[in-house]
Amino acid sequence: MVAYMVYKSMSSTASTFLGKWGATLAVALGSVLTVLDPTRHVLLDHGGVFFPEEALSMYAEYPKLSPIGRFCQLSTITGLSLVTLGVIFFLRLPEKLCGVKMA
């Protein structure tokens, strides 16, 4: 998806940097943030690999999240939000639905 957005953004006639690349950057950053928690799960399933298992666990004491658990929770929420907003603005949905001109 990001490769397609880069390809399409290169030929964009938007006058500002964010108008041209903002949606693509939002989707790219959102994708990275969204994949952090699954990466933590894979590392944890394989004995922590580079980290002690306790450092990667989701919960400190159930139901209290550990610092890495909270970070991964927030990064997933932020990542999915960025991907959604990036796609909405890449498709120019506000302009198409409401007649709102974007940069």
PDB file of N, CA and C in Angstrom:
ATOM      1  N   MET A   1       0.818  -1.171   0.000  1.00  0.00           N
ATOM      2  CA  MET A   1       0.000   0.000   0.000  1.00  0.00           C
ATOM      3  C   MET A   1       0.874   1.251   0.000  1.00  0.00           C
ATOM      4  N   VAL A   2       1.917   1.240   0.817  1.00  0.00           N
ATOM      5  CA  VAL A   2       2.789   2.414   0.894  1.00  0.00           C
ATOM      6  C   VAL A   2       3.494   2.650  -0.444  1.00  0.00           C
ATOM      7  N   ALA A   3       3.925   1.568  -1.093  1.00  0.00           N
ATOM      8  CA  ALA A   3       4.596   1.719  -2.394  1.00  0.00           C
ATOM      9  C   ALA A   3       3.657   2.351  -3.419  1.00  0.00           C
ATOM     10  N   TYR A   4       2.401   1.940  -3.427  1.00  0.00           N
ATOM     11  CA  TYR A   4       1.420   2.527  -4.342  1.00  0.00           C
ATOM     12  C   TYR A   4       1.197   4.003  -4.024  1.00  0.00           C
ATOM     13  N   MET A   5       1.123   4.320  -2.746  1.00  0.00           N
ATOM     14  CA  MET A   5       0.915   5.711  -2.349  1.00  0.00           C
ATOM     15  C   MET A   5       2.109   6.580  -2.738  1.00  0.00           C
ATOM     16  N   VAL A   6       3.325   6.049  -2.587  1.00  0.00           N
ATOM     17  CA  VAL A   6       4.522   6.794  -3.008  1.00  0.00           C
ATOM     18  C   VAL A   6       4.479   7.034  -4.508  1.00  0.00           C
ATOM     19  N   TYR A   7       4.136   6.007  -5.265  1.00  0.00           N
ATOM     20  CA  TYR A   7       4.053   6.117  -6.723  1.00  0.00           C
ATOM     21  C   TYR A   7       3.053   7.197  -7.131  1.00  0.00           C
ATOM     22  N   LYS A   8       1.879   7.182  -6.506  1.00  0.00           N
ATOM     23  CA  LYS A   8       0.852   8.162  -6.842  1.00  0.00           C
ATOM     24  C   LYS A   8       1.206   9.564  -6.337  1.00  0.00           C
ATOM     25  N   SER A   9       1.849   9.646  -5.179  1.00  0.00           N
ATOM     26  CA  SER A   9       2.198  10.948  -4.610  1.00  0.00           C
ATOM     27  C   SER A   9       3.280  11.653  -5.416  1.00  0.00           C
ATOM     28  N   MET A  10       4.138  10.887  -6.074  1.00  0.00           N
ATOM     29  CA  MET A  10       5.203  11.508  -6.871  1.00  0.00           C
ATOM     30  C   MET A  10       4.629  12.355  -8.008  1.00  0.00           C
ATOM     31  N   SER A  11       3.478  11.969  -8.525  1.00  0.00           N
ATOM     32  CA  SER A  11       2.882  12.719  -9.622  1.00  0.00           C
ATOM     33  C   SER A  11       1.810  13.701  -9.141  1.00  0.00           C
ATOM     34  N   SER A  12       1.684  13.870  -7.819  1.00  0.00           N
ATOM     35  CA  SER A  12       0.690  14.786  -7.268  1.00  0.00           C
ATOM     36  C   SER A  12       1.053  16.236  -7.595  1.00  0.00           C
ATOM     37  N   THR A  13       0.043  17.052  -7.777  1.00  0.00           N
ATOM     38  CA  THR A  13       0.270  18.473  -8.079  1.00  0.00           C
ATOM     39  C   THR A  13       0.035  19.347  -6.859  1.00  0.00           C
ATOM     40  N   ALA A  14      -0.021  18.753  -5.671  1.00  0.00           N
ATOM     41  CA  ALA A  14      -0.242  19.525  -4.445  1.00  0.00           C
ATOM     42  C   ALA A  14       0.880  20.529  -4.264  1.00  0.00           C
ATOM     43  N   SER A  15       0.533  21.694  -3.714  1.00  0.00           N
ATOM     44  CA  SER A  15       1.512  22.772  -3.603  1.00  0.00           C
ATOM     45  C   SER A  15       2.390  22.677  -2.358  1.00  0.00           C
ATOM     46  N   THR A  16       1.963  21.949  -1.336  1.00  0.00           N
ATOM     47  CA  THR A  16       2.750  21.859  -0.106  1.00  0.00           C
ATOM     48  C   THR A  16       3.300  20.449   0.081  1.00  0.00           C
ATOM     49  N   PHE A  17       4.330  20.362   0.903  1.00  0.00           N
ATOM     50  CA  PHE A  17       4.936  19.063   1.195  1.00  0.00           C
ATOM     51  C   PHE A  17       3.918  18.121   1.834  1.00  0.00           C
ATOM     52  N   LEU A  18       3.190  18.634   2.834  1.00  0.00           N
ATOM     53  CA  LEU A  18       2.204  17.783   3.504  1.00  0.00           C
ATOM     54  C   LEU A  18       1.043  17.428   2.591  1.00  0.00           C
ATOM     55  N   GLY A  19       0.686  18.329   1.702  1.00  0.00           N
ATOM     56  CA  GLY A  19      -0.370  18.025   0.751  1.00  0.00           C
ATOM     57  C   GLY A  19       0.019  16.899  -0.187  1.00  0.00           C
ATOM     58  N   LYS A  20       1.302  16.837  -0.504  1.00  0.00           N
ATOM     59  CA  LYS A  20       1.789  15.822  -1.431  1.00  0.00           C
ATOM     60  C   LYS A  20       2.147  14.514  -0.726  1.00  0.00           C
ATOM     61  N   TRP A  21       2.846  14.617   0.402  1.00  0.00           N
ATOM     62  CA  TRP A  21       3.396  13.430   1.055  1.00  0.00           C
ATOM     63  C   TRP A  21       2.781  13.105   2.415  1.00  0.00           C
ATOM     64  N   GLY A  22       1.934  13.963   2.958  1.00  0.00           N
ATOM     65  CA  GLY A  22       1.405  13.770   4.313  1.00  0.00           C
ATOM     66  C   GLY A  22       0.682  12.455   4.511  1.00  0.00           C
ATOM     67  N   ALA A  23      -0.224  12.123   3.600  1.00  0.00           N
ATOM     68  CA  ALA A  23      -0.990  10.881   3.733  1.00  0.00           C
ATOM     69  C   ALA A  23      -0.074   9.663   3.646  1.00  0.00           C
ATOM     70  N   THR A  24       0.888   9.710   2.750  1.00  0.00           N
ATOM     71  CA  THR A  24       1.824   8.596   2.591  1.00  0.00           C
ATOM     72  C   THR A  24       2.670   8.418   3.845  1.00  0.00           C
ATOM     73  N   LEU A  25       3.155   9.523   4.400  1.00  0.00           N
ATOM     74  CA  LEU A  25       3.953   9.445   5.626  1.00  0.00           C
ATOM     75  C   LEU A  25       3.127   8.939   6.797  1.00  0.00           C
ATOM     76  N   ALA A  26       1.863   9.349   6.883  1.00  0.00           N
ATOM     77  CA  ALA A  26       0.993   8.879   7.962  1.00  0.00           C
ATOM     78  C   ALA A  26       0.784   7.365   7.877  1.00  0.00           C
ATOM     79  N   VAL A  27       0.552   6.858   6.675  1.00  0.00           N
ATOM     80  CA  VAL A  27       0.342   5.414   6.505  1.00  0.00           C
ATOM     81  C   VAL A  27       1.636   4.646   6.789  1.00  0.00           C
ATOM     82  N   ALA A  28       2.763   5.162   6.344  1.00  0.00           N
ATOM     83  CA  ALA A  28       4.046   4.484   6.587  1.00  0.00           C
ATOM     84  C   ALA A  28       4.362   4.433   8.085  1.00  0.00           C
ATOM     85  N   LEU A  29       4.232   5.557   8.777  1.00  0.00           N
ATOM     86  CA  LEU A  29       4.496   5.589  10.215  1.00  0.00           C
ATOM     87  C   LEU A  29       3.483   4.736  10.971  1.00  0.00           C
ATOM     88  N   GLY A  30       2.228   4.819  10.569  1.00  0.00           N
ATOM     89  CA  GLY A  30       1.192   4.007  11.204  1.00  0.00           C
ATOM     90  C   GLY A  30       1.444   2.519  11.047  1.00  0.00           C
ATOM     91  N   SER A  31       1.940   2.123   9.899  1.00  0.00           N
ATOM     92  CA  SER A  31       2.250   0.707   9.662  1.00  0.00           C
ATOM     93  C   SER A  31       3.365   0.228  10.588  1.00  0.00           C
ATOM     94  N   VAL A  32       4.385   1.048  10.766  1.00  0.00           N
ATOM     95  CA  VAL A  32       5.494   0.687  11.659  1.00  0.00           C
ATOM     96  C   VAL A  32       4.996   0.580  13.100  1.00  0.00           C
ATOM     97  N   LEU A  33       4.201   1.553  13.537  1.00  0.00           N
ATOM     98  CA  LEU A  33       3.697   1.526  14.912  1.00  0.00           C
ATOM     99  C   LEU A  33       2.772   0.329  15.155  1.00  0.00           C
ATOM    100  N   THR A  34       1.999  -0.037  14.161  1.00  0.00           N
ATOM    101  CA  THR A  34       1.056  -1.142  14.305  1.00  0.00           C
ATOM    102  C   THR A  34       1.769  -2.483  14.421  1.00  0.00           C
ATOM    103  N   VAL A  35       2.931  -2.624  13.809  1.00  0.00           N
ATOM    104  CA  VAL A  35       3.626  -3.915  13.808  1.00  0.00           C
ATOM    105  C   VAL A  35       4.502  -4.119  15.055  1.00  0.00           C
ATOM    106  N   LEU A  36       4.617  -3.122  15.920  1.00  0.00           N
ATOM    107  CA  LEU A  36       5.456  -3.277  17.115  1.00  0.00           C
ATOM    108  C   LEU A  36       4.928  -4.347  18.068  1.00  0.00           C
ATOM    109  N   ASP A  37       3.623  -4.369  18.320  1.00  0.00           N
ATOM    110  CA  ASP A  37       3.086  -5.358  19.259  1.00  0.00           C
ATOM    111  C   ASP A  37       3.202  -6.787  18.731  1.00  0.00           C
ATOM    112  N   PRO A  38       2.873  -7.049  17.456  1.00  0.00           N
ATOM    113  CA  PRO A  38       3.108  -8.414  16.963  1.00  0.00           C
ATOM    114  C   PRO A  38       4.582  -8.817  17.026  1.00  0.00           C
ATOM    115  N   THR A  39       5.480  -7.869  16.827  1.00  0.00           N
ATOM    116  CA  THR A  39       6.914  -8.156  16.941  1.00  0.00           C
ATOM    117  C   THR A  39       7.263  -8.541  18.381  1.00  0.00           C
ATOM    118  N   ARG A  40       6.679  -7.826  19.347  1.00  0.00           N
ATOM    119  CA  ARG A  40       6.890  -8.162  20.760  1.00  0.00           C
ATOM    120  C   ARG A  40       6.388  -9.582  21.043  1.00  0.00           C
ATOM    121  N   HIS A  41       5.234  -9.934  20.479  1.00  0.00           N
ATOM    122  CA  HIS A  41       4.690 -11.284  20.674  1.00  0.00           C
ATOM    123  C   HIS A  41       5.625 -12.351  20.101  1.00  0.00           C
ATOM    124  N   VAL A  42       6.149 -12.121  18.922  1.00  0.00           N
ATOM    125  CA  VAL A  42       7.052 -13.096  18.301  1.00  0.00           C
ATOM    126  C   VAL A  42       8.322 -13.254  19.136  1.00  0.00           C
ATOM    127  N   LEU A  43       8.888 -12.136  19.577  1.00  0.00           N
ATOM    128  CA  LEU A  43      10.082 -12.217  20.420  1.00  0.00           C
ATOM    129  C   LEU A  43       9.786 -12.963  21.714  1.00  0.00           C
ATOM    130  N   LEU A  44       8.641 -12.681  22.311  1.00  0.00           N
ATOM    131  CA  LEU A  44       8.268 -13.335  23.561  1.00  0.00           C
ATOM    132  C   LEU A  44       8.043 -14.832  23.356  1.00  0.00           C
ATOM    133  N   ASP A  45       7.444 -15.208  22.230  1.00  0.00           N
ATOM    134  CA  ASP A  45       7.204 -16.629  21.936  1.00  0.00           C
ATOM    135  C   ASP A  45       8.494 -17.409  21.729  1.00  0.00           C
ATOM    136  N   HIS A  46       9.565 -16.721  21.409  1.00  0.00           N
ATOM    137  CA  HIS A  46      10.855 -17.380  21.175  1.00  0.00           C
ATOM    138  C   HIS A  46      11.838 -17.123  22.309  1.00  0.00           C
ATOM    139  N   GLY A  47      11.298 -16.932  23.492  1.00  0.00           N
ATOM    140  CA  GLY A  47      12.141 -16.812  24.674  1.00  0.00           C
ATOM    141  C   GLY A  47      12.756 -15.443  24.868  1.00  0.00           C
ATOM    142  N   GLY A  48      12.245 -14.428  24.210  1.00  0.00           N
ATOM    143  CA  GLY A  48      12.751 -13.084  24.392  1.00  0.00           C
ATOM    144  C   GLY A  48      13.858 -12.699  23.442  1.00  0.00           C
ATOM    145  N   VAL A  49      14.570 -13.655  22.883  1.00  0.00           N
ATOM    146  CA  VAL A  49      15.678 -13.486  21.942  1.00  0.00           C
ATOM    147  C   VAL A  49      16.712 -12.500  22.487  1.00  0.00           C
ATOM    148  N   PHE A  50      16.491 -11.192  22.342  1.00  0.00           N
ATOM    149  CA  PHE A  50      17.473 -10.184  22.770  1.00  0.00           C
ATOM    150  C   PHE A  50      17.164  -9.628  24.156  1.00  0.00           C
ATOM    151  N   PHE A  51      16.001  -9.916  24.685  1.00  0.00           N
ATOM    152  CA  PHE A  51      15.537  -9.320  25.933  1.00  0.00           C
ATOM    153  C   PHE A  51      15.093 -10.408  26.895  1.00  0.00           C
ATOM    154  N   PRO A  52      15.149 -10.138  28.188  1.00  0.00           N
ATOM    155  CA  PRO A  52      14.567 -11.106  29.129  1.00  0.00           C
ATOM    156  C   PRO A  52      13.049 -11.145  28.932  1.00  0.00           C
ATOM    157  N   GLU A  53      12.454 -12.308  29.106  1.00  0.00           N
ATOM    158  CA  GLU A  53      11.015 -12.468  28.878  1.00  0.00           C
ATOM    159  C   GLU A  53      10.190 -11.531  29.757  1.00  0.00           C
ATOM    160  N   GLU A  54      10.646 -11.255  30.954  1.00  0.00           N
ATOM    161  CA  GLU A  54       9.917 -10.375  31.863  1.00  0.00           C
ATOM    162  C   GLU A  54       9.817  -8.961  31.296  1.00  0.00           C
ATOM    163  N   ALA A  55      10.821  -8.542  30.526  1.00  0.00           N
ATOM    164  CA  ALA A  55      10.813  -7.194  29.958  1.00  0.00           C
ATOM    165  C   ALA A  55       9.809  -7.062  28.815  1.00  0.00           C
ATOM    166  N   LEU A  56       9.429  -8.181  28.210  1.00  0.00           N
ATOM    167  CA  LEU A  56       8.504  -8.148  27.077  1.00  0.00           C
ATOM    168  C   LEU A  56       7.076  -8.533  27.441  1.00  0.00           C
ATOM    169  N   SER A  57       6.852  -8.917  28.685  1.00  0.00           N
ATOM    170  CA  SER A  57       5.508  -9.381  29.045  1.00  0.00           C
ATOM    171  C   SER A  57       4.509  -8.229  29.023  1.00  0.00           C
ATOM    172  N   MET A  58       3.267  -8.545  28.673  1.00  0.00           N
ATOM    173  CA  MET A  58       2.212  -7.541  28.533  1.00  0.00           C
ATOM    174  C   MET A  58       1.751  -7.016  29.882  1.00  0.00           C
ATOM    175  N   TYR A  59       1.717  -7.892  30.879  1.00  0.00           N
ATOM    176  CA  TYR A  59       1.194  -7.511  32.189  1.00  0.00           C
ATOM    177  C   TYR A  59       2.270  -7.603  33.256  1.00  0.00           C
ATOM    178  N   ALA A  60       2.284  -6.596  34.152  1.00  0.00           N
ATOM    179  CA  ALA A  60       3.162  -6.648  35.314  1.00  0.00           C
ATOM    180  C   ALA A  60       2.503  -7.541  36.356  1.00  0.00           C
ATOM    181  N   GLU A  61       1.298  -7.219  36.747  1.00  0.00           N
ATOM    182  CA  GLU A  61       0.439  -8.031  37.611  1.00  0.00           C
ATOM    183  C   GLU A  61      -0.957  -7.888  37.034  1.00  0.00           C
ATOM    184  N   TYR A  62      -1.561  -8.992  36.627  1.00  0.00           N
ATOM    185  CA  TYR A  62      -2.864  -8.915  35.979  1.00  0.00           C
ATOM    186  C   TYR A  62      -3.848  -8.202  36.885  1.00  0.00           C
ATOM    187  N   PRO A  63      -4.605  -7.260  36.459  1.00  0.00           N
ATOM    188  CA  PRO A  63      -4.801  -6.740  35.110  1.00  0.00           C
ATOM    189  C   PRO A  63      -3.979  -5.487  34.812  1.00  0.00           C
ATOM    190  N   LYS A  64      -2.912  -5.209  35.556  1.00  0.00           N
ATOM    191  CA  LYS A  64      -2.107  -4.005  35.349  1.00  0.00           C
ATOM    192  C   LYS A  64      -1.099  -4.240  34.226  1.00  0.00           C
ATOM    193  N   LEU A  65      -1.125  -3.344  33.227  1.00  0.00           N
ATOM    194  CA  LEU A  65      -0.189  -3.467  32.110  1.00  0.00           C
ATOM    195  C   LEU A  65       1.216  -3.091  32.535  1.00  0.00           C
ATOM    196  N   SER A  66       2.190  -3.784  31.980  1.00  0.00           N
ATOM    197  CA  SER A  66       3.591  -3.417  32.182  1.00  0.00           C
ATOM    198  C   SER A  66       3.891  -2.196  31.312  1.00  0.00           C
ATOM    199  N   PRO A  67       5.023  -1.532  31.522  1.00  0.00           N
ATOM    200  CA  PRO A  67       5.355  -0.378  30.673  1.00  0.00           C
ATOM    201  C   PRO A  67       5.414  -0.739  29.181  1.00  0.00           C
ATOM    202  N   ILE A  68       5.995  -1.877  28.831  1.00  0.00           N
ATOM    203  CA  ILE A  68       6.068  -2.260  27.413  1.00  0.00           C
ATOM    204  C   ILE A  68       4.679  -2.640  26.899  1.00  0.00           C
ATOM    205  N   GLY A  69       3.841  -3.214  27.769  1.00  0.00           N
ATOM    206  CA  GLY A  69       2.469  -3.532  27.379  1.00  0.00           C
ATOM    207  C   GLY A  69       1.670  -2.279  27.077  1.00  0.00           C
ATOM    208  N   ARG A  70       1.806  -1.281  27.922  1.00  0.00           N
ATOM    209  CA  ARG A  70       1.105  -0.004  27.705  1.00  0.00           C
ATOM    210  C   ARG A  70       1.640   0.683  26.447  1.00  0.00           C
ATOM    211  N   PHE A  71       2.960   0.675  26.269  1.00  0.00           N
ATOM    212  CA  PHE A  71       3.554   1.293  25.079  1.00  0.00           C
ATOM    213  C   PHE A  71       3.044   0.627  23.807  1.00  0.00           C
ATOM    214  N   CYS A  72       3.008  -0.702  23.795  1.00  0.00           N
ATOM    215  CA  CYS A  72       2.530  -1.412  22.607  1.00  0.00           C
ATOM    216  C   CYS A  72       1.050  -1.164  22.373  1.00  0.00           C
ATOM    217  N   GLN A  73       0.277  -1.071  23.448  1.00  0.00           N
ATOM    218  CA  GLN A  73      -1.150  -0.771  23.310  1.00  0.00           C
ATOM    219  C   GLN A  73      -1.336   0.604  22.666  1.00  0.00           C
ATOM    220  N   LEU A  74      -0.625   1.598  23.166  1.00  0.00           N
ATOM    221  CA  LEU A  74      -0.745   2.954  22.614  1.00  0.00           C
ATOM    222  C   LEU A  74      -0.187   3.043  21.192  1.00  0.00           C
ATOM    223  N   SER A  75       0.895   2.322  20.912  1.00  0.00           N
ATOM    224  CA  SER A  75       1.449   2.377  19.559  1.00  0.00           C
ATOM    225  C   SER A  75       0.511   1.733  18.548  1.00  0.00           C
ATOM    226  N   THR A  76      -0.191   0.678  18.946  1.00  0.00           N
ATOM    227  CA  THR A  76      -1.150   0.042  18.043  1.00  0.00           C
ATOM    228  C   THR A  76      -2.331   0.972  17.768  1.00  0.00           C
ATOM    229  N   ILE A  77      -2.866   1.594  18.807  1.00  0.00           N
ATOM    230  CA  ILE A  77      -3.986   2.522  18.636  1.00  0.00           C
ATOM    231  C   ILE A  77      -3.567   3.699  17.762  1.00  0.00           C
ATOM    232  N   THR A  78      -2.401   4.270  18.043  1.00  0.00           N
ATOM    233  CA  THR A  78      -1.906   5.400  17.254  1.00  0.00           C
ATOM    234  C   THR A  78      -1.639   4.970  15.816  1.00  0.00           C
ATOM    235  N   GLY A  79      -1.031   3.813  15.637  1.00  0.00           N
ATOM    236  CA  GLY A  79      -0.718   3.323  14.294  1.00  0.00           C
ATOM    237  C   GLY A  79      -1.953   3.094  13.453  1.00  0.00           C
ATOM    238  N   LEU A  80      -2.961   2.443  14.021  1.00  0.00           N
ATOM    239  CA  LEU A  80      -4.195   2.205  13.268  1.00  0.00           C
ATOM    240  C   LEU A  80      -4.905   3.514  12.945  1.00  0.00           C
ATOM    241  N   SER A  81      -4.848   4.469  13.862  1.00  0.00           N
ATOM    242  CA  SER A  81      -5.452   5.784  13.605  1.00  0.00           C
ATOM    243  C   SER A  81      -4.729   6.498  12.467  1.00  0.00           C
ATOM    244  N   LEU A  82      -3.407   6.448  12.471  1.00  0.00           N
ATOM    245  CA  LEU A  82      -2.639   7.094  11.401  1.00  0.00           C
ATOM    246  C   LEU A  82      -2.891   6.442  10.050  1.00  0.00           C
ATOM    247  N   VAL A  83      -2.965   5.121  10.016  1.00  0.00           N
ATOM    248  CA  VAL A  83      -3.246   4.422   8.752  1.00  0.00           C
ATOM    249  C   VAL A  83      -4.624   4.821   8.237  1.00  0.00           C
ATOM    250  N   THR A  84      -5.608   4.831   9.123  1.00  0.00           N
ATOM    251  CA  THR A  84      -6.970   5.188   8.718  1.00  0.00           C
ATOM    252  C   THR A  84      -7.033   6.623   8.200  1.00  0.00           C
ATOM    253  N   LEU A  85      -6.461   7.561   8.944  1.00  0.00           N
ATOM    254  CA  LEU A  85      -6.473   8.962   8.504  1.00  0.00           C
ATOM    255  C   LEU A  85      -5.682   9.154   7.219  1.00  0.00           C
ATOM    256  N   GLY A  86      -4.554   8.473   7.103  1.00  0.00           N
ATOM    257  CA  GLY A  86      -3.752   8.583   5.894  1.00  0.00           C
ATOM    258  C   GLY A  86      -4.506   8.108   4.664  1.00  0.00           C
ATOM    259  N   VAL A  87      -5.206   6.997   4.790  1.00  0.00           N
ATOM    260  CA  VAL A  87      -5.992   6.476   3.659  1.00  0.00           C
ATOM    261  C   VAL A  87      -7.147   7.418   3.336  1.00  0.00           C
ATOM    262  N   ILE A  88      -7.806   7.936   4.369  1.00  0.00           N
ATOM    263  CA  ILE A  88      -8.919   8.872   4.141  1.00  0.00           C
ATOM    264  C   ILE A  88      -8.445  10.093   3.365  1.00  0.00           C
ATOM    265  N   PHE A  89      -7.309  10.662   3.761  1.00  0.00           N
ATOM    266  CA  PHE A  89      -6.826  11.853   3.072  1.00  0.00           C
ATOM    267  C   PHE A  89      -6.190  11.531   1.725  1.00  0.00           C
ATOM    268  N   PHE A  90      -5.590  10.345   1.587  1.00  0.00           N
ATOM    269  CA  PHE A  90      -5.044   9.954   0.292  1.00  0.00           C
ATOM    270  C   PHE A  90      -6.160   9.816  -0.744  1.00  0.00           C
ATOM    271  N   LEU A  91      -7.282   9.265  -0.316  1.00  0.00           N
ATOM    272  CA  LEU A  91      -8.430   9.104  -1.211  1.00  0.00           C
ATOM    273  C   LEU A  91      -9.231  10.392  -1.383  1.00  0.00           C
ATOM    274  N   ARG A  92      -8.845  11.432  -0.639  1.00  0.00           N
ATOM    275  CA  ARG A  92      -9.509  12.735  -0.678  1.00  0.00           C
ATOM    276  C   ARG A  92     -11.002  12.623  -0.359  1.00  0.00           C
ATOM    277  N   LEU A  93     -11.324  11.797   0.626  1.00  0.00           N
ATOM    278  CA  LEU A  93     -12.719  11.602   0.996  1.00  0.00           C
ATOM    279  C   LEU A  93     -13.395  12.871   1.520  1.00  0.00           C
ATOM    280  N   PRO A  94     -12.721  13.705   2.339  1.00  0.00           N
ATOM    281  CA  PRO A  94     -13.412  14.935   2.784  1.00  0.00           C
ATOM    282  C   PRO A  94     -13.809  15.822   1.587  1.00  0.00           C
ATOM    283  N   GLU A  95     -12.933  15.896   0.614  1.00  0.00           N
ATOM    284  CA  GLU A  95     -13.218  16.702  -0.587  1.00  0.00           C
ATOM    285  C   GLU A  95     -14.372  16.101  -1.384  1.00  0.00           C
ATOM    286  N   LYS A  96     -14.385  14.800  -1.509  1.00  0.00           N
ATOM    287  CA  LYS A  96     -15.421  14.132  -2.303  1.00  0.00           C
ATOM    288  C   LYS A  96     -16.777  14.104  -1.587  1.00  0.00           C
ATOM    289  N   LEU A  97     -16.765  13.944  -0.273  1.00  0.00           N
ATOM    290  CA  LEU A  97     -18.020  13.828   0.473  1.00  0.00           C
ATOM    291  C   LEU A  97     -18.624  15.165   0.872  1.00  0.00           C
ATOM    292  N   CYS A  98     -17.764  16.116   1.246  1.00  0.00           N
ATOM    293  CA  CYS A  98     -18.256  17.372   1.798  1.00  0.00           C
ATOM    294  C   CYS A  98     -17.951  18.583   0.931  1.00  0.00           C
ATOM    295  N   GLY A  99     -17.199  18.408  -0.108  1.00  0.00           N
ATOM    296  CA  GLY A  99     -16.811  19.540  -0.937  1.00  0.00           C
ATOM    297  C   GLY A  99     -15.743  20.404  -0.296  1.00  0.00           C
ATOM    298  N   VAL A 100     -15.043  19.889   0.720  1.00  0.00           N
ATOM    299  CA  VAL A 100     -13.976  20.625   1.408  1.00  0.00           C
ATOM    300  C   VAL A 100     -12.705  20.501   0.604  1.00  0.00           C
ATOM    301  N   LYS A 101     -12.143  21.627   0.181  1.00  0.00           N
ATOM    302  CA  LYS A 101     -10.897  21.612  -0.600  1.00  0.00           C
ATOM    303  C   LYS A 101      -9.716  21.347   0.315  1.00  0.00           C
ATOM    304  N   MET A 102      -8.845  20.454  -0.102  1.00  0.00           N
ATOM    305  CA  MET A 102      -7.621  20.153   0.647  1.00  0.00           C
ATOM    306  C   MET A 102      -6.440  20.735  -0.122  1.00  0.00           C
ATOM    307  N   ALA A 103      -5.305  20.871   0.570  1.00  0.00           N
ATOM    308  CA  ALA A 103      -4.089  21.429  -0.056  1.00  0.00           C
ATOM    309  C   ALA A 103      -3.598  20.543  -1.174  1.00  0.00           C
TER     310      ALA A 103
END
